[in-house]
mmCIF file of C-alpha atoms in Angstrom:
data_model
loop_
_atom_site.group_PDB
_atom_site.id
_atom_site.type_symbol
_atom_site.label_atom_id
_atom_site.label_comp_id
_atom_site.label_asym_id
_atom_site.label_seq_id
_atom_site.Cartn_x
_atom_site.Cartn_y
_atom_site.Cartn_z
ATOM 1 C CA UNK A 961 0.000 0.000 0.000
ATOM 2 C CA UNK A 962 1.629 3.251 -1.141
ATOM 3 C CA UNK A 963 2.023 5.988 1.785
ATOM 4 C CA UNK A 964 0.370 9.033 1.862
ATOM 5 C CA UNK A 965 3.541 10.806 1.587
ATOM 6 C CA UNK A 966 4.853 9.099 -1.538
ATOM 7 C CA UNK A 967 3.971 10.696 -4.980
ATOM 8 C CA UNK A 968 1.847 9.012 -7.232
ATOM 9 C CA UNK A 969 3.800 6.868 -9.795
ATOM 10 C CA UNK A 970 7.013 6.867 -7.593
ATOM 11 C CA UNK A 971 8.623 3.761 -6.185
ATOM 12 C CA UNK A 972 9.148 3.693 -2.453
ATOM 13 C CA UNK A 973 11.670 1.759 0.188
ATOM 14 C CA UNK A 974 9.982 -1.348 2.298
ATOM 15 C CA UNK A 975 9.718 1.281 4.932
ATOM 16 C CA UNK A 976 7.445 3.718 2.441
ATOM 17 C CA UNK A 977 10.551 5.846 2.293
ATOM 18 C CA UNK A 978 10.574 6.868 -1.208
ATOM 19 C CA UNK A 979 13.508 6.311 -3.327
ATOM 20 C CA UNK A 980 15.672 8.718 -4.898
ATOM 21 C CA UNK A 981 15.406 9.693 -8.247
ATOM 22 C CA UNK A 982 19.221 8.377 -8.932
ATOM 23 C CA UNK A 983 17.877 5.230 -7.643
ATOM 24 C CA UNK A 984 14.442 5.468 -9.247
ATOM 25 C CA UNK A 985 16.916 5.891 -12.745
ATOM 26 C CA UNK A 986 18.607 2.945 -12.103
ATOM 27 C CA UNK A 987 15.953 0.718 -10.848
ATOM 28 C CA UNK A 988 13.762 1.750 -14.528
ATOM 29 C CA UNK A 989 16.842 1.594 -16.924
ATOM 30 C CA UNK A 990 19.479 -0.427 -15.371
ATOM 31 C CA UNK A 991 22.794 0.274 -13.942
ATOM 32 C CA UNK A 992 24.073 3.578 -15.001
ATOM 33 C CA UNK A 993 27.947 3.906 -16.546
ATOM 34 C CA UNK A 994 30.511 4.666 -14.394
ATOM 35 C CA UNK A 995 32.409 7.904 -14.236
ATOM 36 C CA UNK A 996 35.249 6.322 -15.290
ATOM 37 C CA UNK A 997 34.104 4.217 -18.047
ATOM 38 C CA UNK A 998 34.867 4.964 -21.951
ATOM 39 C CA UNK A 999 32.452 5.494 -24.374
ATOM 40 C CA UNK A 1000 32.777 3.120 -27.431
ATOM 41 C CA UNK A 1001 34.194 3.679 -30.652
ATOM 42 C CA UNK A 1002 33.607 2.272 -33.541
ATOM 43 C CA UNK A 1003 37.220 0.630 -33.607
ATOM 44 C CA UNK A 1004 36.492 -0.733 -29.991
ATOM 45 C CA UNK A 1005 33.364 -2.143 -31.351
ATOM 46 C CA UNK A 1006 35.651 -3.246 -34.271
ATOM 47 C CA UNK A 1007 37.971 -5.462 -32.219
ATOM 48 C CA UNK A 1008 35.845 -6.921 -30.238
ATOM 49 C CA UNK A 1009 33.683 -8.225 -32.711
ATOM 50 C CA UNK A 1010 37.245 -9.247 -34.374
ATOM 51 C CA UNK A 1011 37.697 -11.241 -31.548
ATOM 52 C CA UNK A 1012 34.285 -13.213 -31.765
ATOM 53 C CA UNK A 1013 34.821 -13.868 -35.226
ATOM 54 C CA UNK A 1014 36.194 -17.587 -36.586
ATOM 55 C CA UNK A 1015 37.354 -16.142 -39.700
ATOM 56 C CA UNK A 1016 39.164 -13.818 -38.345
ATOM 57 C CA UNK A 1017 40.794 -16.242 -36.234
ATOM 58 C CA UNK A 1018 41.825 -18.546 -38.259
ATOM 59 C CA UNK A 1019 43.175 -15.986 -41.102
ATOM 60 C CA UNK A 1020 45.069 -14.381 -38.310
ATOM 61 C CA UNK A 1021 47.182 -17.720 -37.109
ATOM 62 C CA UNK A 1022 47.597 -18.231 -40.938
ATOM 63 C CA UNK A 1023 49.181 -14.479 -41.539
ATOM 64 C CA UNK A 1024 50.632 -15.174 -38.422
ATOM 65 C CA UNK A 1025 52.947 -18.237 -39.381
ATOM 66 C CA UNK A 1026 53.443 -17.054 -42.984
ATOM 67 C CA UNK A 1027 55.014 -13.680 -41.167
ATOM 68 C CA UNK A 1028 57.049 -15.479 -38.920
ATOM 69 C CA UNK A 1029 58.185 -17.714 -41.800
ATOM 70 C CA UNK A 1030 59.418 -14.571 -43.533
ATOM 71 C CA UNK A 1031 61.281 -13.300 -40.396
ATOM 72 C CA UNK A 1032 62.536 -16.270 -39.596
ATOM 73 C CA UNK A 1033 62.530 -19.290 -42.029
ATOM 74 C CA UNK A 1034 65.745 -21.118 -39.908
ATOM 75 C CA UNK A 1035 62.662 -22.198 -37.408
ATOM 76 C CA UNK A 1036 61.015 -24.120 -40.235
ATOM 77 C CA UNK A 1037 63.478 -26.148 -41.645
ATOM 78 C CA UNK A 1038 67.534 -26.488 -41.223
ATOM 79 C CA UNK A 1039 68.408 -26.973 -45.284
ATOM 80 C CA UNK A 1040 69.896 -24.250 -47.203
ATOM 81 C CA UNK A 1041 67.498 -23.529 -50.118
ATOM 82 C CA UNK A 1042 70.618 -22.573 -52.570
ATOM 83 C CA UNK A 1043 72.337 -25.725 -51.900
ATOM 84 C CA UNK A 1044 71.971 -28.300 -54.445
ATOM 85 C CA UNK A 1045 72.840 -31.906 -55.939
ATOM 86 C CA UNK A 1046 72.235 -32.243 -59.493
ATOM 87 C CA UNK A 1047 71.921 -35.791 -58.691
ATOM 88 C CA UNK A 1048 68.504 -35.750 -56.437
ATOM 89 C CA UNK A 1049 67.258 -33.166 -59.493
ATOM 90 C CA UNK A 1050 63.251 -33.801 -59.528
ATOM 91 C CA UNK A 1051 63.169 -36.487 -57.036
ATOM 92 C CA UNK A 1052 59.819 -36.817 -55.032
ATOM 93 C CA UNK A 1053 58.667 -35.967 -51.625
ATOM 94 C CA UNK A 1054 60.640 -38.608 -48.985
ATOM 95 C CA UNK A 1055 61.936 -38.559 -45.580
ATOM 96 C CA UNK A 1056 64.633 -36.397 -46.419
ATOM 97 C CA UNK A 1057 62.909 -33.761 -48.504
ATOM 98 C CA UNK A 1058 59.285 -33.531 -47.366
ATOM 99 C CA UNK A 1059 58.376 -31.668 -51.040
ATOM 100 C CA UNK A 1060 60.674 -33.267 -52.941
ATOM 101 C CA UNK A 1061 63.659 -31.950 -55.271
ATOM 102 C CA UNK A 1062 63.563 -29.028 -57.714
ATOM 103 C CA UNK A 1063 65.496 -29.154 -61.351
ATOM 104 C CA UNK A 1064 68.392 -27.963 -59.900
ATOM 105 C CA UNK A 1065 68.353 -30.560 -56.903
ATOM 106 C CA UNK A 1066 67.539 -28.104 -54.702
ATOM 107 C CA UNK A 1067 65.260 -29.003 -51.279
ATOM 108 C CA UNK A 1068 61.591 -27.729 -52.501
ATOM 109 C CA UNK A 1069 60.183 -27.410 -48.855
ATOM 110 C CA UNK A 1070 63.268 -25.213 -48.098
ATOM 111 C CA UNK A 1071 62.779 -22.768 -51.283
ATOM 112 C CA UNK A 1072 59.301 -22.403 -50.537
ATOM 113 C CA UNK A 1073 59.895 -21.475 -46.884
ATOM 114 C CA UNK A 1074 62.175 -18.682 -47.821
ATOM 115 C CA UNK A 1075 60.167 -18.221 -50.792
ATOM 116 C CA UNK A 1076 57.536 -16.397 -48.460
ATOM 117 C CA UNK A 1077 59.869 -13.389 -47.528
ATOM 118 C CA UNK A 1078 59.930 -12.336 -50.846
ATOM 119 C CA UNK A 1079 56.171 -12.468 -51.676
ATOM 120 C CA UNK A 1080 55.441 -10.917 -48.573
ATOM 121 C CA UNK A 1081 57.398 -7.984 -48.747
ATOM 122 C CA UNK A 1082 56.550 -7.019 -52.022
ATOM 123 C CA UNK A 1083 52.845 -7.096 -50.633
ATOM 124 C CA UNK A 1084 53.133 -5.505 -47.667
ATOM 125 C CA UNK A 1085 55.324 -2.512 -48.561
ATOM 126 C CA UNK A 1086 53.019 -2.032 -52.191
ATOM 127 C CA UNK A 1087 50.214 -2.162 -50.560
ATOM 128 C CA UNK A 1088 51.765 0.576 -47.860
ATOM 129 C CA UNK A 1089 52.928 2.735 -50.848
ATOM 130 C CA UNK A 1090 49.780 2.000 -52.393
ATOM 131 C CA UNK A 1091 47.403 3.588 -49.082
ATOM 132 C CA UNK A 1092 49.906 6.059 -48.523
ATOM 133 C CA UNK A 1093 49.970 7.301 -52.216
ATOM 134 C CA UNK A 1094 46.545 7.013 -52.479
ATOM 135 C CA UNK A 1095 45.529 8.640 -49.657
ATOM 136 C CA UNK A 1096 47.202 11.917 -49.766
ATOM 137 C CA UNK A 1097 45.477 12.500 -53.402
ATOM 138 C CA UNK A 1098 41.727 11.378 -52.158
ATOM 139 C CA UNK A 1099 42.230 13.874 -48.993
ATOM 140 C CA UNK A 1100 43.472 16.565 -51.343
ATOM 141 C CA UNK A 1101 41.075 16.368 -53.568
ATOM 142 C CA UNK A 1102 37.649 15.722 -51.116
ATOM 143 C CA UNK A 1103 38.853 18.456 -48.656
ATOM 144 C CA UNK A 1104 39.783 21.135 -51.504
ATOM 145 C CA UNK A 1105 37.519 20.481 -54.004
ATOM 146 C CA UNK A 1106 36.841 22.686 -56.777
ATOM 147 C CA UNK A 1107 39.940 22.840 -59.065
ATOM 148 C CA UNK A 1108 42.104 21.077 -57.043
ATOM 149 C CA UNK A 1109 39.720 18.141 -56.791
ATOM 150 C CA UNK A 1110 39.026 18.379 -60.305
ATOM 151 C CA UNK A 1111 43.005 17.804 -61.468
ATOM 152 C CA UNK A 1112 43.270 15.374 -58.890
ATOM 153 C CA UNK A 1113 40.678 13.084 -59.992
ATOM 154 C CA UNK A 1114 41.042 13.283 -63.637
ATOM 155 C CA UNK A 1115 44.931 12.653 -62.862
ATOM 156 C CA UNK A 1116 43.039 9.534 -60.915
ATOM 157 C CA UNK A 1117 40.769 8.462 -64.008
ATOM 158 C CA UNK A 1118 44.205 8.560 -66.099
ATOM 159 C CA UNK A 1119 45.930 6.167 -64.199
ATOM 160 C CA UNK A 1120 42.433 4.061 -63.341
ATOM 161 C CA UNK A 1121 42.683 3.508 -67.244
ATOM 162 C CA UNK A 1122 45.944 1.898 -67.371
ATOM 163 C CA UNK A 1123 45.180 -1.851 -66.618
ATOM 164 C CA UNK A 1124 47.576 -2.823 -63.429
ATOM 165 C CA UNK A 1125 49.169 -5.829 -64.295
ATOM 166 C CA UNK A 1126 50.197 -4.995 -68.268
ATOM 167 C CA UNK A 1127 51.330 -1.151 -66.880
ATOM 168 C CA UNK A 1128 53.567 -3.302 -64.175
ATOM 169 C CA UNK A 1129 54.968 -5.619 -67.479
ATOM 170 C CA UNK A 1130 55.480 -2.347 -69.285
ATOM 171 C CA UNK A 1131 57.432 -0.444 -66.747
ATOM 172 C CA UNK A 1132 59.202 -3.599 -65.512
ATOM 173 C CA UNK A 1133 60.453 -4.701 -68.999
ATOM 174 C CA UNK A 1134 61.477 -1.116 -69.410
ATOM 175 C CA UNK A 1135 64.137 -1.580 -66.637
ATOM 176 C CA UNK A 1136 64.906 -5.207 -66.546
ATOM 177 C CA UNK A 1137 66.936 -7.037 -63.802
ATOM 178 C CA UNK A 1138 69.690 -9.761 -64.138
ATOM 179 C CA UNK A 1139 71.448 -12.296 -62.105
ATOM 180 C CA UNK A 1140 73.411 -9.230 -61.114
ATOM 181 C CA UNK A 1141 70.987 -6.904 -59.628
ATOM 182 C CA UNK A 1142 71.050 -6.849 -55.684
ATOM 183 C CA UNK A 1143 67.753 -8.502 -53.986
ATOM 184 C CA UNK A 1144 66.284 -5.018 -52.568
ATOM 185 C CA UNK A 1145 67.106 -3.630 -55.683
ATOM 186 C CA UNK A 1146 64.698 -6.357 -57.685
ATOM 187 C CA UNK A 1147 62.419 -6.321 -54.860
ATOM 188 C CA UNK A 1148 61.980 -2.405 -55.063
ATOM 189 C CA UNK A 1149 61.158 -2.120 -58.748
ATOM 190 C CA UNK A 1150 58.337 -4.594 -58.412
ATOM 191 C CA UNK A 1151 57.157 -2.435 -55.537
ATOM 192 C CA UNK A 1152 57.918 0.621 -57.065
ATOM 193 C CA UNK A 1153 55.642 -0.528 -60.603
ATOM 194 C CA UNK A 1154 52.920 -1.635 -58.260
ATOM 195 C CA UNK A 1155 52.543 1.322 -56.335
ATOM 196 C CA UNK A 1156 52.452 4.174 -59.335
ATOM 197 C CA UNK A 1157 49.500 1.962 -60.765
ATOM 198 C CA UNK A 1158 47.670 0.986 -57.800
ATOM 199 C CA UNK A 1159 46.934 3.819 -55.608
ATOM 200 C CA UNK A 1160 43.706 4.860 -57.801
ATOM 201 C CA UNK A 1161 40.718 2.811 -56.088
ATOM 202 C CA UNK A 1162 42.321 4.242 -52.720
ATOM 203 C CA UNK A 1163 42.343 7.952 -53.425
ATOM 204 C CA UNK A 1164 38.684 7.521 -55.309
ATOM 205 C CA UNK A 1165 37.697 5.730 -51.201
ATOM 206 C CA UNK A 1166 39.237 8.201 -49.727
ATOM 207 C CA UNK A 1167 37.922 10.784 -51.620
ATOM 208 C CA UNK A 1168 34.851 10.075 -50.864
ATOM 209 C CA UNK A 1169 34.798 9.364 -47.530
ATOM 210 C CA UNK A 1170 36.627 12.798 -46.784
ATOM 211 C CA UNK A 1171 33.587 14.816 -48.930
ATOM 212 C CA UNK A 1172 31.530 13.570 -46.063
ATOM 213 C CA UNK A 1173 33.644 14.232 -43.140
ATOM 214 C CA UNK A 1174 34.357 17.297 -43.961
ATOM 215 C CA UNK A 1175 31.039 18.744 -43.265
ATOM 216 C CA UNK A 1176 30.851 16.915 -39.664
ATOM 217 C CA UNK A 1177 30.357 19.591 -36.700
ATOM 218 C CA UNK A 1178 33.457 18.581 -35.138
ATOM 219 C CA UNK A 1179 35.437 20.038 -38.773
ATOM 220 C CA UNK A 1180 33.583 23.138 -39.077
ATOM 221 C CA UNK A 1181 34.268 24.371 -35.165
ATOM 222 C CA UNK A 1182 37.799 23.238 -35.579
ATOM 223 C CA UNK A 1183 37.815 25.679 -39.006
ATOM 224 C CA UNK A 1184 36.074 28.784 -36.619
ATOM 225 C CA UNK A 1185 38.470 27.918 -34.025
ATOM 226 C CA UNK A 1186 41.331 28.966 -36.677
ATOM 227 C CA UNK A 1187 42.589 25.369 -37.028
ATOM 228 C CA UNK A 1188 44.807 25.567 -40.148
ATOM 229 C CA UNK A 1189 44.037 22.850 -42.786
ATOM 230 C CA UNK A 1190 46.834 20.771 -42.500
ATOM 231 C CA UNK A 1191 46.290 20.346 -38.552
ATOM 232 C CA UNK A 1192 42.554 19.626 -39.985
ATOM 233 C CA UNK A 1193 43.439 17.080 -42.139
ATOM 234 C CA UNK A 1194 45.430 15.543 -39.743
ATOM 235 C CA UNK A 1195 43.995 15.364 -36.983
ATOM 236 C CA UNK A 1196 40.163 15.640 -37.561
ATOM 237 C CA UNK A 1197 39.597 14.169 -41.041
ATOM 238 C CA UNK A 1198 41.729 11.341 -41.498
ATOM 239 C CA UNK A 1199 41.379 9.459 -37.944
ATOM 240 C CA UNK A 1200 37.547 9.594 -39.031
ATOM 241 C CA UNK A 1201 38.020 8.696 -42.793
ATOM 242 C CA UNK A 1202 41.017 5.929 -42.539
ATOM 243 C CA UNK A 1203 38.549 2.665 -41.563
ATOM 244 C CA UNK A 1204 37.507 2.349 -45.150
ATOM 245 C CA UNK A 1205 40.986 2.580 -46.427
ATOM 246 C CA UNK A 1206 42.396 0.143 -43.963
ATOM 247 C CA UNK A 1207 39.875 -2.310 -45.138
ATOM 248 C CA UNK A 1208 40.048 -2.017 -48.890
ATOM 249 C CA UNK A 1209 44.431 -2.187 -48.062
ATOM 250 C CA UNK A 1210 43.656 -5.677 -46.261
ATOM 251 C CA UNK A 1211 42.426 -7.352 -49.285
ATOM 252 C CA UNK A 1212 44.488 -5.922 -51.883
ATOM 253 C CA UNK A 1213 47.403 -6.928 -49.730
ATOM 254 C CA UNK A 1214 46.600 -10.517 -50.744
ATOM 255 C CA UNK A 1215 46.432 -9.359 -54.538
ATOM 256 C CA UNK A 1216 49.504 -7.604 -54.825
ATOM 257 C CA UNK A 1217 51.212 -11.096 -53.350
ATOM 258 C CA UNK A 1218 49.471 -12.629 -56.148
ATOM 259 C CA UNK A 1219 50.530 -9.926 -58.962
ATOM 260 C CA UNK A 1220 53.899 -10.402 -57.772
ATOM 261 C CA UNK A 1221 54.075 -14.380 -58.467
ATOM 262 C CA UNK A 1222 52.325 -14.020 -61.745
ATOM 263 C CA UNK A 1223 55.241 -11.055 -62.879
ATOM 264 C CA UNK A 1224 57.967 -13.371 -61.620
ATOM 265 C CA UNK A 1225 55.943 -15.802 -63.503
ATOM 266 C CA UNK A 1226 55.985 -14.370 -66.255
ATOM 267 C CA UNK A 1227 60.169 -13.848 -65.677
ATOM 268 C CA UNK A 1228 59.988 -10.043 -65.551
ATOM 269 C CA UNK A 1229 59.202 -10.074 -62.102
ATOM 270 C CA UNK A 1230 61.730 -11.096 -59.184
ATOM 271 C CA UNK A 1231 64.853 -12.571 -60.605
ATOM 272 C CA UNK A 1232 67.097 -15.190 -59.286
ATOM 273 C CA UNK A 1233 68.994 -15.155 -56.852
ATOM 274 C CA UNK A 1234 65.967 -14.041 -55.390
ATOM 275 C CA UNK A 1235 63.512 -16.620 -53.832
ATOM 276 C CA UNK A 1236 60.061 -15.813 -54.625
ATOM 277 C CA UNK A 1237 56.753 -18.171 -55.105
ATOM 278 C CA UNK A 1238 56.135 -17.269 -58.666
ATOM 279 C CA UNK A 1239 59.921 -18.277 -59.433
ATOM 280 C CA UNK A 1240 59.698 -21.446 -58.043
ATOM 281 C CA UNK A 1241 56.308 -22.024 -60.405
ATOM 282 C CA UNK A 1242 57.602 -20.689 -63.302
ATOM 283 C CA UNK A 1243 60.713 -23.259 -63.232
ATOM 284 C CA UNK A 1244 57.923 -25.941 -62.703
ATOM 285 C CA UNK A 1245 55.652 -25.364 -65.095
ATOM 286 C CA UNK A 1246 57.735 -27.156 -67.843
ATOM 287 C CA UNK A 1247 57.607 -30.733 -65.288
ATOM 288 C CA UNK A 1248 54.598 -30.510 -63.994
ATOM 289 C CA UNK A 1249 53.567 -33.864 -65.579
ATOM 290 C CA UNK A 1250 56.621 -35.755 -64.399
ATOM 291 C CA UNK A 1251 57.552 -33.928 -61.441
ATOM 292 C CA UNK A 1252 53.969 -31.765 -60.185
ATOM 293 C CA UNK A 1253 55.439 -32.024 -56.516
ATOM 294 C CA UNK A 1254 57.515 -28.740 -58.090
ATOM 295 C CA UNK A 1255 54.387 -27.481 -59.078
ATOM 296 C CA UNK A 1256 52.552 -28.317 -56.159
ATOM 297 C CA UNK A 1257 53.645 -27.007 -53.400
ATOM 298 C CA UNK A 1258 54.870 -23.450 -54.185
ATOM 299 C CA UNK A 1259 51.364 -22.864 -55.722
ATOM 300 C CA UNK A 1260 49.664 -24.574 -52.054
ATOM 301 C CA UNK A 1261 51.320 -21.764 -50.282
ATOM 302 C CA UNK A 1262 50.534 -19.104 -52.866
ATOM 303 C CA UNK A 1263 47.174 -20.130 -52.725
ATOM 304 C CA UNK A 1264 46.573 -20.244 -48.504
ATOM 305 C CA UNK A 1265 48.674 -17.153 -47.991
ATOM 306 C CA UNK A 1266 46.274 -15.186 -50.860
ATOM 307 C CA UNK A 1267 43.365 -16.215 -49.338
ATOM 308 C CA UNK A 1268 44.665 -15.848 -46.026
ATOM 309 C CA UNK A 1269 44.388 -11.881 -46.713
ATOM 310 C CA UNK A 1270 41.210 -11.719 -48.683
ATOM 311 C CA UNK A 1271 39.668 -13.725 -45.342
ATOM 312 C CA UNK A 1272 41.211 -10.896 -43.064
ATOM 313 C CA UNK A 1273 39.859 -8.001 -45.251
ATOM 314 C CA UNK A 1274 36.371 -9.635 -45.254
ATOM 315 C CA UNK A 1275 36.815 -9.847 -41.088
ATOM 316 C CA UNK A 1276 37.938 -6.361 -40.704
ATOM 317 C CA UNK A 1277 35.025 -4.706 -43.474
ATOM 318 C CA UNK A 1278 32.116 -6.809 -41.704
ATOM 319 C CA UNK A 1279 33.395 -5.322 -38.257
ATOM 320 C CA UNK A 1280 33.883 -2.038 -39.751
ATOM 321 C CA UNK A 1281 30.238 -1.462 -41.742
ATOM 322 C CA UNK A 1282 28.197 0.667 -39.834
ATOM 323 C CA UNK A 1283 25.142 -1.096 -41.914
ATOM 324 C CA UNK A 1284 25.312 -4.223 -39.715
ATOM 325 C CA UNK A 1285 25.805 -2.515 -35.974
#
């Protein structure tokens, strides 16, 4: 029975004493947030959901062990991939060689270990150059606009036109390497073609992504405030327009591995001495009916490691859309 004193609708103690309204709050809505506690972003959100995700997972401990192969191939196997006998030359997978022998004799498992640092460089630092490139031109051009925008994005539909992988023969066959050329040296100018003609689809995200940040409240009282535009950029814009370029990088990074094996497939790519994927596939392709454990193996890894990535990037957009929060 409600006292006499209590308001109508309130909620009182046992003893009629009626509660407060901090109480009353709490009682009605639940238990409010602590002084201390955060609010949530949409990267926290991100990474937990990250965390609750199999695919994620599993693409991680894949990236994982290919990245640690890279560093450090001497903790997967103790052969020397340039030593060779001429006498085990294609000889199968056995006790002694788990993949088998190449052409030259050479142990296949231990190629295609330190095969990985190669293919994973040039993917990682393209696809770096690549986001880097291509997001200085998108901010330039959504934050601008007008005639700078304009230059910028029909200097964007000019390179958009040139198809990636013949502009990467093109410029690659233009300055060839030999048996001479130092590793980073080879390993640059694959990077190097890459990067020029992959940037576009980054700077057209970007792009668009800064035209609609840049009218957020946050922008316009840093602009009455007297912020100057590169503190702007820097600070306001691109922490709130990076998530979609982070994604897109995280599967491409898995494409540019790929280009990479088909240019060294194609012999215009990485050159030996260096020890690359697509190197070890183009020396098999001429066995592969007598010998496809040459074949095989190289192409396994290329395979897992490629769609290693492309799992990641699918991850990291689902915990990134807004669309399914």
């Amino acid at each position: 029975m409600t006292s006499p004193l209590t308001p109508a609708g309130s909620t009182s103690a046992p003893g009629g004493v009626p509660l407060p309204e901090e109480e009353l709050d709490t009682e009605r809505h639940g238990a409010a947030p602590g002084a201390g506690d955060r609010p949530r972003s949409l990267a926290s959100d991100a990474w937990r959901d990250l965390r609750r995700s199999p695919i994620f997972l599993i693409s991680a401990v894949i990236i994982a062990v290919l990245v640690l192969m890279a560093a450090v191939p001497s903790l997967f196997t103790n052969a020397e991939p340039d030593q060779c006998n001429l006498q085990l030359s294609r000889q199968g997978p056995s006790g002694s060689a788990w993949f088998g022998y190449d052409l030259q004799g050479c142990d296949v498992y231990a190629r295609t270990v330190y095969g990985a640092r190669a293919s994973i460089l040039v993917g990682v630092f393209t696809t770096i150059g690549v986001a880097v490139l291509g997001s200085i031109v998108g901010m330039l051009a959504g934050y601008y606009g007008r005639w700078a925008d304009t230059l910028l994005s029909r200097l964007t539909d000019i390179f958009f036109g040139i198809p990636l992988l013949l502009g990467a023969i093109i410029v690659l066959a233009t300055f060839p390497s030999d048996v001479g050329t130092p590793s980073w040296q080879t390993i640059g100018k694959v990077v190097l073609a890459l990067s020029i003609l992959g940037w576009t689809s980054v700077a057209r995200i970007m792009r668009s992504t800064v035209i609609q940040v840049k009218h957020a409240d946050y922008v316009q009282a840093a602009k009455a405030l007297g912020g100057g535009s590169r503190r702007i950029l820097l600070s306001h814009i691109l922490p709130n327009a990076v998530a979609p370029v982070i994604v897109y990088s995280t599967i491409v990074l898995g494409v540019f591995v790929a280009l990479e094996a088909t240019l060294s497939f194609l012999g215009i790519g990485l050159q030996a001495p260096v020890i690359s994927w697509g190197i070890a596939i183009d020396q098999a392709q001429t066995y592969v009916r007598q010998s496809p454990h040459m074949l095989l193996f190289p192409s396994a890894f290329l395979s897992v490691t490629v769609l290693a990535f492309i799992m990641l990037g699918d991850a990291v957009r689902d915990a990134f859309d807004p669309k399914l929060r």
